[in-house]
Amino acid sequence: MTSRQDLCTALDGLLQPERFKDFCPNGLQVEGQSEVRKIVSGVTASVALIEAAIAARADTLLVHHGLFWRGHDGRVTGWMRQRLALLLAHNINLFAYHLPMDAHPELGNNAQLGLQLGLQTQGRFGDQQLGFLGMPVSDFAYASAQDLARQVEMVLGRSVVLVPGKPGSIRQIAWCTGGAQGYFEEAIAAGADAFITGEISEPQAHYARESGVAYLACGHHATERYGAPAVAACAAQQLGLEHEFIDIDNPA
């Protein structure tokens, strides 16, 4: 058991949210009980995840996608009311870290996705250095973009939207989890043979065909389900807390 403030201090020290320009408040978003025993981690603070945390007897949630975002009008109605009502009724703390959880060099979404895919990070690129650049371990090269896509599908357990680019082997791979399609041009400029992210918009298919760099859209949720449990496990071990990761399936 530890205090909510000690957990907040540990998480802020680990993820350093003050370093980032973000679309949301990072850190404690909803205040629950002052003593913390069990953290449930997950991707998004949905009703389903909050209910699962209640069933798991957690007093704290740590997520990547919290409740409050730039542009929301602030009214507590509909889904916002449902989520806040559950958190407040059960006195659950909600911690959320967006870009800081993407960027951490070891525990973040990008680092953990690279670990899952067997990629060795060699550099960073893009706004706030959120994009990762590297190669498969042991200097291995995929024979084609299709081979890379099959490997990603096997690891993530979901289908991939592939725009293959030019024929040939894939050695230099760039990746940035979630909705990072806007990083594709910078990945191309960084010398990548392929770019892995969560989503694709209309322009990226044309960029892939014209540049010859393969584009893999692998799911926003699927690419971002590794950072929160890694961060929570680290904090839990440091503070002597119980931790459980709960994955709420999402096809997006």
One Martini backbone bead per residue (centre of mass of N, CA, C, O) as a GRO file, in nm:
protein
  252
    1MET     BB    1   0.098   0.035   0.019
    2THR     BB    2   0.005   0.370  -0.084
    3SER     BB    3   0.000   0.679  -0.201
    4ARG     BB    4  -0.124   0.878  -0.436
    5GLN     BB    5   0.115   1.078  -0.436
    6ASP     BB    6   0.342   0.869  -0.474
    7LEU     BB    7   0.239   0.768  -0.745
    8CYS     BB    8   0.244   1.035  -0.894
    9THR     BB    9   0.547   1.085  -0.858
   10ALA     BB   10   0.643   0.827  -1.001
   11LEU     BB   11   0.507   0.874  -1.279
   12ASP     BB   12   0.620   1.156  -1.339
   13GLY     BB   13   0.920   1.068  -1.316
   14LEU     BB   14   0.906   0.859  -1.549
   15LEU     BB   15   0.740   1.043  -1.788
   16GLN     BB   16   0.764   1.352  -1.803
   17PRO     BB   17   0.517   1.560  -1.894
   18GLU     BB   18   0.664   1.848  -1.914
   19ARG     BB   19   0.803   1.777  -2.209
   20PHE     BB   20   0.505   1.805  -2.332
   21LYS     BB   21   0.291   1.859  -2.604
   22ASP     BB   22  -0.056   1.830  -2.556
   23PHE     BB   23  -0.419   1.717  -2.565
   24CYS     BB   24  -0.380   1.675  -2.246
   25PRO     BB   25  -0.395   1.578  -1.927
   26ASN     BB   26  -0.131   1.470  -1.727
   27GLY     BB   27  -0.218   1.227  -1.494
   28LEU     BB   28  -0.432   1.324  -1.268
   29GLN     BB   29  -0.790   1.323  -1.337
   30VAL     BB   30  -0.907   1.140  -1.094
   31GLU     BB   31  -1.009   1.148  -0.763
   32GLY     BB   32  -0.961   0.925  -0.510
   33GLN     BB   33  -0.824   0.745  -0.304
   34SER     BB   34  -0.540   0.785  -0.094
   35GLU     BB   35  -0.510   0.474  -0.099
   36VAL     BB   36  -0.291   0.229  -0.253
   37ARG     BB   37  -0.301  -0.121  -0.393
   38LYS     BB   38  -0.442  -0.127  -0.695
   39ILE     BB   39  -0.363  -0.167  -1.038
   40VAL     BB   40  -0.522  -0.085  -1.342
   41SER     BB   41  -0.455  -0.150  -1.677
   42GLY     BB   42  -0.504   0.040  -1.991
   43VAL     BB   43  -0.598   0.215  -2.269
   44THR     BB   44  -0.910   0.296  -2.196
   45ALA     BB   45  -1.157   0.495  -2.017
   46SER     BB   46  -1.394   0.297  -2.011
   47VAL     BB   47  -1.662   0.144  -1.894
   48ALA     BB   48  -1.549  -0.143  -1.919
   49LEU     BB   49  -1.284  -0.089  -1.759
   50ILE     BB   50  -1.406   0.020  -1.500
   51GLU     BB   51  -1.574  -0.233  -1.437
   52ALA     BB   52  -1.328  -0.425  -1.427
   53ALA     BB   53  -1.186  -0.277  -1.191
   54ILE     BB   54  -1.406  -0.320  -0.986
   55ALA     BB   55  -1.404  -0.634  -1.001
   56ALA     BB   56  -1.079  -0.624  -0.920
   57ARG     BB   57  -1.040  -0.421  -0.676
   58ALA     BB   58  -0.961  -0.140  -0.766
   59ASP     BB   59  -0.824   0.206  -0.700
   60THR     BB   60  -0.662   0.213  -0.988
   61LEU     BB   61  -0.607   0.384  -1.299
   62LEU     BB   62  -0.409   0.315  -1.601
   63VAL     BB   63  -0.384   0.519  -1.898
   64HIS     BB   64  -0.373   0.654  -2.224
   65HIS     BB   65  -0.690   0.715  -2.243
   66GLY     BB   66  -0.869   0.948  -2.124
   67LEU     BB   67  -1.122   1.208  -2.070
   68PHE     BB   68  -0.944   1.468  -2.152
   69TRP     BB   69  -0.977   1.703  -2.429
   70ARG     BB   70  -0.913   1.895  -2.669
   71GLY     BB   71  -1.240   2.043  -2.750
   72HIS     BB   72  -1.401   1.987  -2.527
   73ASP     BB   73  -1.692   2.131  -2.365
   74GLY     BB   74  -1.739   2.002  -2.049
   75ARG     BB   75  -1.980   1.829  -2.046
   76VAL     BB   76  -2.174   1.611  -1.820
   77THR     BB   77  -2.253   1.371  -2.051
   78GLY     BB   78  -2.319   1.068  -2.114
   79TRP     BB   79  -2.025   0.910  -2.126
   80MET     BB   80  -1.899   1.098  -1.916
   81ARG     BB   81  -2.097   1.045  -1.688
   82GLN     BB   82  -2.060   0.740  -1.666
   83ARG     BB   83  -1.758   0.738  -1.598
   84LEU     BB   84  -1.756   0.933  -1.355
   85ALA     BB   85  -1.964   0.787  -1.181
   86LEU     BB   86  -1.797   0.530  -1.136
   87LEU     BB   87  -1.541   0.651  -1.016
   88LEU     BB   88  -1.679   0.806  -0.777
   89ALA     BB   89  -1.847   0.574  -0.646
   90HIS     BB   90  -1.553   0.396  -0.618
   91ASN     BB   91  -1.296   0.567  -0.560
   92ILE     BB   92  -1.123   0.612  -0.834
   93ASN     BB   93  -0.827   0.644  -0.977
   94LEU     BB   94  -0.713   0.855  -1.257
   95PHE     BB   95  -0.458   0.779  -1.485
   96ALA     BB   96  -0.307   0.979  -1.760
   97TYR     BB   97  -0.097   0.904  -2.055
   98HIS     BB   98   0.010   0.997  -2.356
   99LEU     BB   99   0.286   1.092  -2.492
  100PRO     BB  100   0.465   0.987  -2.257
  101MET     BB  101   0.379   0.682  -2.324
  102ASP     BB  102   0.500   0.676  -2.611
  103ALA     BB  103   0.816   0.786  -2.549
  104HIS     BB  104   0.937   0.589  -2.379
  105PRO     BB  105   1.238   0.410  -2.426
  106GLU     BB  106   1.112   0.132  -2.269
  107LEU     BB  107   0.780   0.156  -2.177
  108GLY     BB  108   0.655   0.247  -2.419
  109ASN     BB  109   0.470   0.191  -2.691
  110ASN     BB  110   0.706   0.191  -2.896
  111ALA     BB  111   0.910   0.016  -2.743
  112GLN     BB  112   0.714  -0.229  -2.698
  113LEU     BB  113   0.651  -0.285  -2.993
  114GLY     BB  114   0.940  -0.339  -3.080
  115LEU     BB  115   0.974  -0.581  -2.892
  116GLN     BB  116   0.745  -0.757  -3.010
  117LEU     BB  117   0.883  -0.730  -3.320
  118GLY     BB  118   1.202  -0.733  -3.309
  119LEU     BB  119   1.313  -0.432  -3.264
  120GLN     BB  120   1.591  -0.213  -3.309
  121THR     BB  121   1.676   0.078  -3.183
  122GLN     BB  122   1.844   0.375  -3.363
  123GLY     BB  123   1.609   0.601  -3.359
  124ARG     BB  124   1.458   0.928  -3.404
  125PHE     BB  125   1.143   1.100  -3.497
  126GLY     BB  126   0.980   1.381  -3.512
  127ASP     BB  127   0.761   1.509  -3.322
  128GLN     BB  128   0.902   1.480  -3.015
  129GLN     BB  129   1.032   1.203  -3.083
  130LEU     BB  130   0.809   0.960  -3.142
  131GLY     BB  131   0.962   0.826  -3.353
  132PHE     BB  132   1.082   0.510  -3.469
  133LEU     BB  133   1.409   0.360  -3.555
  134GLY     BB  134   1.493   0.041  -3.726
  135MET     BB  135   1.578  -0.309  -3.676
  136PRO     BB  136   1.611  -0.614  -3.692
  137VAL     BB  137   1.743  -0.844  -3.535
  138SER     BB  138   2.044  -0.947  -3.663
  139ASP     BB  139   2.007  -0.803  -3.946
  140PHE     BB  140   1.737  -0.862  -4.047
  141ALA     BB  141   1.534  -0.935  -4.346
  142TYR     BB  142   1.265  -0.879  -4.523
  143ALA     BB  143   1.160  -0.988  -4.834
  144SER     BB  144   0.883  -0.833  -4.768
  145ALA     BB  145   0.601  -0.665  -4.687
  146GLN     BB  146   0.430  -0.921  -4.651
  147ASP     BB  147   0.609  -1.052  -4.435
  148LEU     BB  148   0.580  -0.830  -4.228
  149ALA     BB  149   0.270  -0.839  -4.204
  150ARG     BB  150   0.254  -1.131  -4.100
  151GLN     BB  151   0.411  -1.082  -3.840
  152VAL     BB  152   0.227  -0.865  -3.720
  153GLU     BB  153  -0.031  -1.035  -3.715
  154MET     BB  154   0.077  -1.250  -3.521
  155VAL     BB  155   0.144  -1.063  -3.280
  156LEU     BB  156  -0.143  -0.891  -3.269
  157GLY     BB  157  -0.404  -1.052  -3.378
  158ARG     BB  158  -0.439  -0.892  -3.664
  159SER     BB  159  -0.516  -0.723  -3.924
  160VAL     BB  160  -0.358  -0.564  -4.211
  161VAL     BB  161  -0.294  -0.264  -4.370
  162LEU     BB  162  -0.145  -0.278  -4.698
  163VAL     BB  163   0.109  -0.075  -4.858
  164PRO     BB  164   0.387  -0.196  -5.025
  165GLY     BB  165   0.528  -0.056  -5.244
  166LYS     BB  166   0.818  -0.165  -5.321
  167PRO     BB  167   0.996  -0.404  -5.416
  168GLY     BB  168   1.148  -0.593  -5.163
  169SER     BB  169   1.331  -0.548  -4.902
  170ILE     BB  170   1.312  -0.521  -4.532
  171ARG     BB  171   1.502  -0.323  -4.289
  172GLN     BB  172   1.402  -0.033  -4.251
  173ILE     BB  173   1.210   0.069  -3.960
  174ALA     BB  174   0.917   0.247  -3.890
  175TRP     BB  175   0.749   0.376  -3.583
  176CYS     BB  176   0.401   0.469  -3.468
  177THR     BB  177   0.158   0.475  -3.266
  178GLY     BB  178  -0.159   0.489  -3.365
  179GLY     BB  179  -0.234   0.823  -3.492
  180ALA     BB  180   0.055   0.842  -3.712
  181GLN     BB  181   0.020   0.926  -4.022
  182GLY     BB  182   0.177   1.212  -4.009
  183TYR     BB  183   0.475   1.055  -4.001
  184PHE     BB  184   0.542   0.938  -4.284
  185GLU     BB  185   0.720   1.154  -4.422
  186GLU     BB  186   0.945   1.134  -4.203
  187ALA     BB  187   1.007   0.835  -4.251
  188ILE     BB  188   1.099   0.866  -4.538
  189ALA     BB  189   1.329   1.076  -4.475
  190ALA     BB  190   1.476   0.857  -4.275
  191GLY     BB  191   1.488   0.573  -4.462
  192ALA     BB  192   1.251   0.395  -4.486
  193ASP     BB  193   1.087   0.088  -4.594
  194ALA     BB  194   0.888   0.107  -4.341
  195PHE     BB  195   0.556   0.172  -4.186
  196ILE     BB  196   0.431   0.164  -3.849
  197THR     BB  197   0.084   0.175  -3.747
  198GLY     BB  198  -0.260   0.221  -3.679
  199GLU     BB  199  -0.331   0.424  -3.918
  200ILE     BB  200  -0.524   0.537  -4.213
  201SER     BB  201  -0.523   0.767  -4.473
  202GLU     BB  202  -0.564   0.864  -4.787
  203PRO     BB  203  -0.267   0.978  -4.855
  204GLN     BB  204  -0.077   0.730  -4.778
  205ALA     BB  205  -0.115   0.551  -5.026
  206HIS     BB  206   0.026   0.745  -5.222
  207TYR     BB  207   0.297   0.774  -5.080
  208ALA     BB  208   0.376   0.477  -5.099
  209ARG     BB  209   0.370   0.447  -5.410
  210GLU     BB  210   0.566   0.699  -5.472
  211SER     BB  211   0.811   0.612  -5.266
  212GLY     BB  212   0.815   0.283  -5.181
  213VAL     BB  213   0.693   0.286  -4.894
  214ALA     BB  214   0.570   0.097  -4.665
  215TYR     BB  215   0.230   0.051  -4.528
  216LEU     BB  216   0.112  -0.009  -4.182
  217ALA     BB  217  -0.211  -0.078  -4.055
  218CYS     BB  218  -0.266  -0.214  -3.705
  219GLY     BB  219  -0.405  -0.046  -3.497
  220HIS     BB  220  -0.454   0.150  -3.239
  221HIS     BB  221  -0.494  -0.046  -3.005
  222ALA     BB  222  -0.288  -0.273  -3.080
  223THR     BB  223  -0.030  -0.069  -3.060
  224GLU     BB  224  -0.134   0.045  -2.742
  225ARG     BB  225  -0.113  -0.226  -2.524
  226TYR     BB  226   0.199  -0.197  -2.378
  227GLY     BB  227   0.257   0.057  -2.200
  228ALA     BB  228   0.073   0.055  -1.948
  229PRO     BB  229   0.172  -0.218  -1.820
  230ALA     BB  230   0.470  -0.138  -1.800
  231VAL     BB  231   0.438   0.109  -1.618
  232ALA     BB  232   0.270  -0.020  -1.391
  233ALA     BB  233   0.473  -0.243  -1.315
  234CYS     BB  234   0.699  -0.054  -1.231
  235ALA     BB  235   0.545   0.103  -1.009
  236ALA     BB  236   0.453  -0.144  -0.843
  237GLN     BB  237   0.734  -0.245  -0.772
  238GLN     BB  238   0.840   0.016  -0.636
  239LEU     BB  239   0.564   0.029  -0.423
  240GLY     BB  240   0.412  -0.247  -0.360
  241LEU     BB  241   0.197  -0.332  -0.582
  242GLU     BB  242  -0.077  -0.420  -0.745
  243HIS     BB  243  -0.122  -0.575  -1.082
  244GLU     BB  244  -0.350  -0.529  -1.374
  245PHE     BB  245  -0.423  -0.628  -1.698
  246ILE     BB  246  -0.687  -0.490  -1.915
  247ASP     BB  247  -0.830  -0.599  -2.221
  248ILE     BB  248  -1.025  -0.411  -2.438
  249ASP     BB  249  -1.165  -0.470  -2.709
  250ASN     BB  250  -1.063  -0.322  -3.039
  251PRO     BB  251  -1.100  -0.271  -3.389
  252ALA     BB  252  -0.936   0.016  -3.424
   0.00000   0.00000   0.00000
